[in-house]
Amino acid sequence: MILPREKLRKKFSLNFRGDIQISPEAPRSHTTTFALYYKDGILAGADTRVTTHYSIFRHGFPKIWPASKFSVLTAAGLVAYIQLTRDLFLEHMHEFMTESDGEELTFNGQVKLFREMMRMISQFVDISSLFILAGYDRQEETFSIMEFDSLGGE
């Protein structure tokens, strides 16, 4: 959504020190996370705020992590659930590399692993979260972006 300039001024203002001041009417929750691909690669990003209801709890929390040399994982949702899921996924990725003499899991393999892992976790945790796995598939020679909900759906 693109806001007209006059509406942006109501939501945000920049002071002379360079600090951004957010008006009380501006929303203070939710996560921004994205991935998009173009001809030569993938661009992925996420904000770094942790919010509790409508207040900012913490700044500087990373919500994007390298999954392999050719892929990244980004997430939005409950921090504890994100950390648990991320740690399990990266541990499984590391375990695969160890067992396969340093060979990385293909992007398609990462997608399958993440999907199954999300389904397994959803049996124990009922929390809504969104994960994006984006990367380069060396076998298909294409860039791919996969979105997963907390039930492992794509």
CSV table of C-alpha atoms in Angstrom, one decimal:
chain,number,residue,atom,x,y,z
A,1,MET,CA,0.0,0.0,0.0
A,2,ILE,CA,1.4,3.4,-0.9
A,3,LEU,CA,0.3,6.3,1.3
A,4,PRO,CA,0.0,9.9,0.0
A,5,ARG,CA,2.7,12.2,1.3
A,6,GLU,CA,0.4,14.1,3.7
A,7,LYS,CA,-0.7,10.8,5.4
A,8,LEU,CA,3.0,9.7,5.8
A,9,ARG,CA,3.7,13.0,7.6
A,10,LYS,CA,1.0,12.2,10.1
A,11,LYS,CA,2.5,8.8,10.8
A,12,PHE,CA,6.3,9.5,10.8
A,13,SER,CA,8.5,12.5,11.2
A,14,LEU,CA,12.3,12.9,11.1
A,15,ASN,CA,14.0,15.2,13.6
A,16,PHE,CA,17.3,17.0,13.1
A,17,ARG,CA,19.3,14.3,14.9
A,18,GLY,CA,18.0,11.8,12.3
A,19,ASP,CA,15.7,10.0,14.7
A,20,ILE,CA,12.4,8.8,13.4
A,21,GLN,CA,9.5,9.8,15.6
A,22,ILE,CA,6.4,7.7,15.2
A,23,SER,CA,3.0,9.3,16.0
A,24,PRO,CA,0.7,7.6,18.5
A,25,GLU,CA,-1.8,6.7,15.7
A,26,ALA,CA,0.8,4.7,13.8
A,27,PRO,CA,0.6,0.9,14.2
A,28,ARG,CA,3.3,-0.5,16.4
A,29,SER,CA,3.0,-4.2,15.9
A,30,HIS,CA,3.4,-6.8,13.3
A,31,THR,CA,6.5,-7.9,11.4
A,32,THR,CA,7.7,-7.0,7.9
A,33,THR,CA,9.4,-9.9,6.2
A,34,PHE,CA,9.8,-10.4,2.5
A,35,ALA,CA,11.7,-12.2,-0.3
A,36,LEU,CA,11.6,-11.4,-4.0
A,37,TYR,CA,13.6,-12.7,-6.9
A,38,TYR,CA,14.9,-11.0,-9.9
A,39,LYS,CA,17.0,-12.0,-12.9
A,40,ASP,CA,20.3,-12.4,-11.0
A,41,GLY,CA,19.3,-13.3,-7.5
A,42,ILE,CA,17.0,-13.0,-4.5
A,43,LEU,CA,16.5,-10.1,-2.2
A,44,ALA,CA,15.2,-10.9,1.3
A,45,GLY,CA,14.7,-8.8,4.3
A,46,ALA,CA,12.9,-8.3,7.6
A,47,ASP,CA,12.5,-5.7,10.3
A,48,THR,CA,14.3,-6.2,13.6
A,49,ARG,CA,11.6,-5.1,16.1
A,50,VAL,CA,10.0,-7.4,18.7
A,51,THR,CA,6.6,-6.2,19.7
A,52,THR,CA,4.2,-7.1,22.5
A,53,HIS,CA,0.6,-6.2,21.5
A,54,TYR,CA,1.1,-2.5,20.6
A,55,SER,CA,4.4,-1.7,22.2
A,56,ILE,CA,7.9,-2.2,21.1
A,57,PHE,CA,9.6,-4.7,23.3
A,58,ARG,CA,13.1,-4.8,21.7
A,59,HIS,CA,15.0,-3.6,18.7
A,60,GLY,CA,17.8,-5.4,17.0
A,61,PHE,CA,16.3,-9.0,16.9
A,62,PRO,CA,17.4,-10.6,13.6
A,63,LYS,CA,14.5,-12.2,11.7
A,64,ILE,CA,16.6,-13.4,8.7
A,65,TRP,CA,19.3,-16.1,8.8
A,66,PRO,CA,21.5,-17.9,6.2
A,67,ALA,CA,20.2,-21.5,5.8
A,68,SER,CA,23.0,-22.5,3.4
A,69,LYS,CA,25.4,-20.9,0.9
A,70,PHE,CA,22.5,-20.5,-1.5
A,71,SER,CA,19.4,-19.9,0.8
A,72,VAL,CA,18.0,-17.8,3.6
A,73,LEU,CA,15.2,-18.2,6.1
A,74,THR,CA,13.1,-15.3,7.4
A,75,ALA,CA,10.1,-15.4,9.8
A,76,ALA,CA,7.3,-13.5,11.4
A,77,GLY,CA,5.3,-14.6,14.5
A,78,LEU,CA,5.9,-15.5,18.1
A,79,VAL,CA,9.7,-15.1,18.9
A,80,ALA,CA,10.0,-18.3,20.9
A,81,TYR,CA,8.3,-20.3,18.2
A,82,ILE,CA,10.5,-18.7,15.5
A,83,GLN,CA,13.7,-19.4,17.5
A,84,LEU,CA,12.7,-23.0,18.1
A,85,THR,CA,11.9,-23.7,14.5
A,86,ARG,CA,15.0,-21.9,13.2
A,87,ASP,CA,17.3,-23.7,15.6
A,88,LEU,CA,15.8,-27.1,14.7
A,89,PHE,CA,16.0,-26.4,11.0
A,90,LEU,CA,19.6,-25.2,11.1
A,91,GLU,CA,20.6,-28.1,13.3
A,92,HIS,CA,19.1,-30.6,10.8
A,93,MET,CA,20.9,-28.8,8.0
A,94,HIS,CA,24.2,-29.0,9.9
A,95,GLU,CA,23.6,-32.7,10.6
A,96,PHE,CA,23.0,-33.4,6.9
A,97,MET,CA,26.3,-31.6,6.0
A,98,THR,CA,28.2,-33.6,8.6
A,99,GLU,CA,26.8,-36.9,7.5
A,100,SER,CA,27.3,-36.2,3.8
A,101,ASP,CA,30.9,-35.1,4.0
A,102,GLY,CA,30.2,-31.4,3.6
A,103,GLU,CA,27.6,-31.7,0.8
A,104,GLU,CA,24.8,-29.2,1.3
A,105,LEU,CA,21.2,-30.1,1.0
A,106,THR,CA,19.6,-29.0,-2.3
A,107,PHE,CA,17.0,-26.2,-2.1
A,108,ASN,CA,14.3,-28.7,-2.9
A,109,GLY,CA,15.6,-30.9,-0.1
A,110,GLN,CA,15.6,-27.9,2.3
A,111,VAL,CA,11.9,-27.3,1.3
A,112,LYS,CA,11.0,-30.9,2.0
A,113,LEU,CA,12.9,-30.9,5.3
A,114,PHE,CA,11.3,-27.6,6.5
A,115,ARG,CA,7.8,-28.7,5.5
A,116,GLU,CA,8.1,-32.0,7.4
A,117,MET,CA,9.6,-30.2,10.4
A,118,MET,CA,6.8,-27.7,10.5
A,119,ARG,CA,4.2,-30.4,10.4
A,120,MET,CA,6.0,-32.2,13.3
A,121,ILE,CA,6.2,-29.1,15.4
A,122,SER,CA,2.6,-28.1,14.7
A,123,GLN,CA,1.5,-31.3,16.5
A,124,PHE,CA,2.8,-29.9,19.8
A,125,VAL,CA,2.5,-26.1,19.3
A,126,ASP,CA,-0.6,-24.2,18.2
A,127,ILE,CA,1.0,-20.8,17.2
A,128,SER,CA,0.4,-18.9,14.0
A,129,SER,CA,3.7,-18.0,12.3
A,130,LEU,CA,5.0,-17.4,8.8
A,131,PHE,CA,8.3,-18.5,7.4
A,132,ILE,CA,9.9,-17.8,4.1
A,133,LEU,CA,12.7,-20.0,2.7
A,134,ALA,CA,14.3,-18.4,-0.4
A,135,GLY,CA,17.3,-19.6,-2.4
A,136,TYR,CA,18.9,-20.8,-5.5
A,137,ASP,CA,18.2,-24.3,-6.7
A,138,ARG,CA,21.4,-25.6,-8.2
A,139,GLN,CA,19.8,-28.6,-9.8
A,140,GLU,CA,17.0,-26.6,-11.5
A,141,GLU,CA,19.3,-23.5,-11.9
A,142,THR,CA,16.4,-21.3,-10.8
A,143,PHE,CA,15.7,-19.0,-7.8
A,144,SER,CA,12.8,-20.1,-5.6
A,145,ILE,CA,10.8,-18.6,-2.8
A,146,MET,CA,8.7,-20.8,-0.5
A,147,GLU,CA,6.3,-19.6,2.2
A,148,PHE,CA,5.3,-21.8,5.1
A,149,ASP,CA,2.6,-21.3,7.7
A,150,SER,CA,2.8,-22.9,11.1
A,151,LEU,CA,1.1,-26.1,9.9
A,152,GLY,CA,3.7,-26.7,7.1
A,153,GLY,CA,1.5,-25.4,4.3
A,154,GLU,CA,3.0,-23.6,1.4
